[in-house]
XYZ file of C-alpha atoms in Angstrom:
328
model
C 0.000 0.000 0.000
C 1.290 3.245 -0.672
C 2.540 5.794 2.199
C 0.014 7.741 3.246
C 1.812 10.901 3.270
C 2.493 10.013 -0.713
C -1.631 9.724 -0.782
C -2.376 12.588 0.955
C -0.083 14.682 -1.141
C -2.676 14.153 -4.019
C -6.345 13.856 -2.395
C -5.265 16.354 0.141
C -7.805 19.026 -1.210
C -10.779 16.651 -1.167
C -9.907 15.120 2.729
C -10.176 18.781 4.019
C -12.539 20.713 2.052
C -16.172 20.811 4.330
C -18.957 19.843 3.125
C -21.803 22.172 2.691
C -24.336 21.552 5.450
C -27.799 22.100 3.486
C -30.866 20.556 4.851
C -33.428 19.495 2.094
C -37.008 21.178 2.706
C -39.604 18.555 4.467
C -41.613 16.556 1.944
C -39.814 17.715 -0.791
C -36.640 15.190 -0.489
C -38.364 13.013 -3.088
C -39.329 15.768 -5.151
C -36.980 14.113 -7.969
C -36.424 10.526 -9.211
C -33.178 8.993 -9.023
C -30.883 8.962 -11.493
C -31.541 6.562 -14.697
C -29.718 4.352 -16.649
C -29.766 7.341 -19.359
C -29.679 9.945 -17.800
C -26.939 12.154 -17.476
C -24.695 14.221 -14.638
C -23.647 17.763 -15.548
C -20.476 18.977 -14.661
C -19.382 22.281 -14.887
C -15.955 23.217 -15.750
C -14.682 26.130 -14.812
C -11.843 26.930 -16.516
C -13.346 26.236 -20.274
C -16.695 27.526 -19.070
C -18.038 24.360 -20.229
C -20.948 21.922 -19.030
C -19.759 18.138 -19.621
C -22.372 15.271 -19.400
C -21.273 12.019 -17.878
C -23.654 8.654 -16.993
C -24.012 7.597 -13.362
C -21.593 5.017 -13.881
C -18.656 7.326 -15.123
C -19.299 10.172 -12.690
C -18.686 7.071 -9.691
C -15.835 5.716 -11.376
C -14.316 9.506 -11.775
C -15.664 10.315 -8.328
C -13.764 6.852 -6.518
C -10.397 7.374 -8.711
C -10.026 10.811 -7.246
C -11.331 10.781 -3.714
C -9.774 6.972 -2.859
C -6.411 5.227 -4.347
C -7.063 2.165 -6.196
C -5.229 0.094 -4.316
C -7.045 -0.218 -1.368
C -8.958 -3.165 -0.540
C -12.296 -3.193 -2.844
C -15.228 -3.296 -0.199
C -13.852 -0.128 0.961
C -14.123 1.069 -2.723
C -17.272 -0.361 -3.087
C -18.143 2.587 0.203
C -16.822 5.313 -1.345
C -18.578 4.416 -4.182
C -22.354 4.596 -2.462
C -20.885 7.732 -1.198
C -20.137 9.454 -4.827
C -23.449 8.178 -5.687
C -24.837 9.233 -2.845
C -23.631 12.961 -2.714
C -25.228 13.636 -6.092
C -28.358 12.376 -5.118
C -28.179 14.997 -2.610
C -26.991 17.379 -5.005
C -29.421 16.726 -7.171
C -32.360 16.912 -4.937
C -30.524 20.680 -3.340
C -30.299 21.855 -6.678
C -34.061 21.111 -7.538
C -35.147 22.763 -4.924
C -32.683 25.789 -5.029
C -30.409 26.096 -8.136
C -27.192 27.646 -7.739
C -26.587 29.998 -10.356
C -22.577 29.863 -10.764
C -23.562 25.871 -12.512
C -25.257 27.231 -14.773
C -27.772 24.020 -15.050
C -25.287 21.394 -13.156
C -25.000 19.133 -10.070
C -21.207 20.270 -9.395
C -18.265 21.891 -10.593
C -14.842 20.939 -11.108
C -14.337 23.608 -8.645
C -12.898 21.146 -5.607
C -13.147 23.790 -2.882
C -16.689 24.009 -3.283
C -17.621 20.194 -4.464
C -16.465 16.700 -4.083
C -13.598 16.008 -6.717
C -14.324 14.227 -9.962
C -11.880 12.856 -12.764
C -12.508 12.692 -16.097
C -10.958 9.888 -17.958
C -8.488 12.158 -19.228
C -7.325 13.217 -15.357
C -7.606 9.961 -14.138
C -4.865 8.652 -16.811
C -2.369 11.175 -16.083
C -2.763 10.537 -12.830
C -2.786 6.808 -12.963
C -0.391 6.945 -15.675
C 0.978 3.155 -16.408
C -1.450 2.370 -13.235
C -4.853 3.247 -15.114
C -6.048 0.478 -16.670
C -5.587 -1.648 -13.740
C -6.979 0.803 -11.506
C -10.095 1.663 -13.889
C -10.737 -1.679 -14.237
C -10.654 -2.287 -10.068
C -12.953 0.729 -9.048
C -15.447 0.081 -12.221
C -16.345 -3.266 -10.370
C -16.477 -1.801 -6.695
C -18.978 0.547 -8.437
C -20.940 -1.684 -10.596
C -21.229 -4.170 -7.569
C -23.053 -1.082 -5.474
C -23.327 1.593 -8.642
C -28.046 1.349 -7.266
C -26.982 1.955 -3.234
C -27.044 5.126 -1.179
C -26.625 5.802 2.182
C -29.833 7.653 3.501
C -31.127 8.674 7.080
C -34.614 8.975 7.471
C -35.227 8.674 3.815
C -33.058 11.182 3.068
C -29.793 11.137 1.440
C -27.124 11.771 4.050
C -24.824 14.896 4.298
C -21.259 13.169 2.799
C -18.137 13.529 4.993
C -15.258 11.341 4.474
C -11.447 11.971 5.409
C -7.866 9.773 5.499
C -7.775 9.283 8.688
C -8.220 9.999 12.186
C -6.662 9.749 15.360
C -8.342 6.924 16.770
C -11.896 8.270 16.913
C -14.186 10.368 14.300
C -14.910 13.652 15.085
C -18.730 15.140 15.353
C -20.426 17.491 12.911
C -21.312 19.299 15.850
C -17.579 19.347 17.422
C -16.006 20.330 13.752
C -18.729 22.295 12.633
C -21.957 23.164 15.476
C -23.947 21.275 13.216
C -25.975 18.633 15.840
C -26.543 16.003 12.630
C -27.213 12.546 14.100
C -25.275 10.252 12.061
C -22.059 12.398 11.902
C -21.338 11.474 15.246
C -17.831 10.423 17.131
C -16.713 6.559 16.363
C -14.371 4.535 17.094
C -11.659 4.123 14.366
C -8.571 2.113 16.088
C -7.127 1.142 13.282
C -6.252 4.772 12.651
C -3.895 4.778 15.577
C -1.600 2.725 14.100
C -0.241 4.872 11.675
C 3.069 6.360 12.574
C 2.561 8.443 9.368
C -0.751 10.366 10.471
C 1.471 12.557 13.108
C 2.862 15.736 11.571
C 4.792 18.589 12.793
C 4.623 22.448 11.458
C 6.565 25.160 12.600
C 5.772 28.567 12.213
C 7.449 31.791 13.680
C 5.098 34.377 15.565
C 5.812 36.667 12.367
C 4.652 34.169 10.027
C 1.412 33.282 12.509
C 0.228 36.687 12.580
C 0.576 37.248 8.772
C -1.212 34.637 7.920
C -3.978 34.931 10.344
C -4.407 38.718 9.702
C -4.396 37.895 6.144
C -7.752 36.077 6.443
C -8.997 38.053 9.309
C -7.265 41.290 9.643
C -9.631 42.539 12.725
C -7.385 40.347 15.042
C -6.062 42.438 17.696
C -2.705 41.502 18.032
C -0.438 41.998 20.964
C 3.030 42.924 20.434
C 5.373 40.335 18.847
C 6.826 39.938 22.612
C 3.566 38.724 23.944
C 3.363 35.913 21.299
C 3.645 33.134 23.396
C 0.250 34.275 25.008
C -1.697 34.763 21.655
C -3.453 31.213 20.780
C -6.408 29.314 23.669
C -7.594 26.022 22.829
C -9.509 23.941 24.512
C -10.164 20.219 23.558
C -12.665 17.803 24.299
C -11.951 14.367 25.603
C -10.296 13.089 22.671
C -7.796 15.134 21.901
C -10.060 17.158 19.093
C -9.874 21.288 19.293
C -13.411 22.543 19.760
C -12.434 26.264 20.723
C -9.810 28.580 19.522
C -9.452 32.062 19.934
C -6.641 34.117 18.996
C -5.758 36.963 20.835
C -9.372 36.985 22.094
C -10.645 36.040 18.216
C -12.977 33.049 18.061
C -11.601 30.963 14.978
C -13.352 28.303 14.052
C -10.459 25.214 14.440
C -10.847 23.882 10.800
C -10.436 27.523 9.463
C -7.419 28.017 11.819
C -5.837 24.650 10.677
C -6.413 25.048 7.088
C -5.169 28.703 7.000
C -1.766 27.477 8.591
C -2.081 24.346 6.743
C -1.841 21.915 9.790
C -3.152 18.763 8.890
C -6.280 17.592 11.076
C -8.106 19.939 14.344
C -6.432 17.782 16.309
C -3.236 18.969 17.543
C -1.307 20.508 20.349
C 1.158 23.419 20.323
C 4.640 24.645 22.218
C 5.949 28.177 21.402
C 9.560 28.391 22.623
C 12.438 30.523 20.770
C 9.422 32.766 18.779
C 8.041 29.875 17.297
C 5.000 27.973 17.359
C 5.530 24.076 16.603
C 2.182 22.766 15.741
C 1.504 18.519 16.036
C -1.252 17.335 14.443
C -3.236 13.760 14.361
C -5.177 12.539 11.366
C -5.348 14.193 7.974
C -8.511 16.180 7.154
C -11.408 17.338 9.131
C -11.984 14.055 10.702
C -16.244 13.678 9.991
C -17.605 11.252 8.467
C -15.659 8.074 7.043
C -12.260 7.280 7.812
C -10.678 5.989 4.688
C -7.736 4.030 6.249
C -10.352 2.919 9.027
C -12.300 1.659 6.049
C -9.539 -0.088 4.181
C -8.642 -1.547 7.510
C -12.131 -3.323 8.195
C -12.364 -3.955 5.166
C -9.253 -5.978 5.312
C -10.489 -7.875 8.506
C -13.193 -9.120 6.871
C -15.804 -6.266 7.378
C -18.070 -5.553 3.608
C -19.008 -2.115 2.535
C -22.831 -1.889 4.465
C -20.703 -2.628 7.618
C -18.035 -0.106 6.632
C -20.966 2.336 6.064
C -23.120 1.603 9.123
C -19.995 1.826 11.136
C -19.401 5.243 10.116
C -22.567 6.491 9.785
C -25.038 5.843 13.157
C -28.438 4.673 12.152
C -28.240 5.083 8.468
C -29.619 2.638 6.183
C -28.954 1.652 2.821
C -31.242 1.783 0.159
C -31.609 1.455 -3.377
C -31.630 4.569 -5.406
C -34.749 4.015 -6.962
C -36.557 4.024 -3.596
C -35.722 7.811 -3.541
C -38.763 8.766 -5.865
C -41.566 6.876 -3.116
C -40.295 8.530 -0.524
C -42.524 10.922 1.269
């Protein structure tokens, strides 16, 4: 299996970005059939200006190559798979109901601070590169093997949230976010802990702290460079996850904080000695949702990709995509 570090070097993007907490409008979660044999998924792309049209199969396969590498043991493909198929469900149904006007007509973009990342053939081969056919030809089973599943709670499609890993235990919506959503809760995730390669280290000097904070939020108040060591408060829940951070006296929401000073997961600790702040981190993303390497890891030990899912997800259920449109 690859190093994690190497994997996280290239899905890093999609392992932190947050997903977009919409709730659907009561009775109108149905308001749309499921996705067809024939019918197709728009993608916008941004840079050409361009909508592209893919079938439900291709926009999984794209969806698994770039959110989960190839290699990893194929029930836990098969679960990121009902999760690709899964978030555009849920796209499709938020888009129905409110279109956003920047897609011009489609689901997502290629835009992969904003939506779940996608490859088209053409990405996935240069990424792949001597790799691709094998890997194409792995993940287009996981998804035919699942391609009519989705995860849903309460007959709805669930909010998506998937990251590398964690350090030992899943974080809540409401911990990472103050979202209170009932099946993005804290699990265990032991395997996690067994990756030397999920603690990292980043140093920064109080200079290069303050710019980049003030950067994003220039209405800190910052004390003078001599009070540094005085500037950051956390507080962390039982765990070891950050759930408040304030900055001299500026609430920062611990995500934000760690992804403006790129440190790799809310959970981390921090020394300042010698005008520097060292910065050690657990996990890689924002720890919701599915742990990849916790899924590769049960997967391994036996576990298929409903108990992968249900593991991950409290009280969800999986159902079959066509169920969507008689549900009231």
């Amino acid at each position: 299996m690859k190093d994690l570090i190497q994997i996280m070097a290239v899905f890093a993007v999609i392992l932190t970005i947050i997903p977009t907490i919409v709730f659907l409008r009561p009775n109108e979660s149905a308001s749309k059939p499921a996705f067809s044999e024939k019918e197709k998924i728009a993608v916008y792309f941004t840079e050409s200006g361009k909508t592209e049209d893919f079938t439900l199969e291709e926009y999984m396969i794209g969806s698994v190559l770039a959110q989960m590498p190839a290699d990893f043991d194929e029930e836990a493909l098969k679960a990121q798979a009902v999760l690709a198929h899964t978030y555009i469900c849920r796209r499709q149904l938020s888009e129905t109901q409110s279109p956003t006007p920047a897609l011009k007509g489609a689901l997502i973009s290629d835009d992969s601070n904003l939506y779940q990342s996608f490859f088209t053939l053409k990405a996935a081969k240069k990424y792949y590169g001597n790799d691709y056919e094998k890997a194409y030809k792995k993940v287009r089973s996981a998804v035919n093997a699942v391609k009519d599943d989705i995860l849903t709670y309460e007959g709805e499609p669930i909010i998506v949230a998937f990251h590398a890993a964690s350090n030992g235990h899943t974080q809540s919506a409401k911990n990472a976010w103050g979202e209170d959503i009932p099946y993005l809760l804290s699990v265990d995730s032991s395997a996690d802990k067994g990756l030397v390669t999920t603690e990292c280290t980043q140093t920064l000097t109080a200079k290069e702290f303050q710019d980049k904070l003030l950067d994003r939020f220039p209405d800190i108040n910052f004390t003078p460079l001599a009070n540094a060591d005085s500037w950051l408060k956390t507080k962390t829940d039982g765990i070891g996850y950050v759930t408040n951070l304030t900055v001299c006296g500026y609430d920062i929401q611990p995500n934000t904080f760690c992804d403006i000073l790129d440190i790799s997961s809310p959970c981390f600790e921090f020394t300042f000695a010698n005008t520097k702040f060292t910065f050690t981190s657990h996990g890689f993303g924002h720890l919701v949702g599915m742990s990849q390497y916790g899924a590769n890891a049960m997967a391994e030990k036996g576990s298929d990709y409903k108990a992968i899912l249900t593991h991950y997800f409290t009280d969800t259920k999986l159902q079959k995509s066509t169920e969507l449109a008689q549900l009231q």
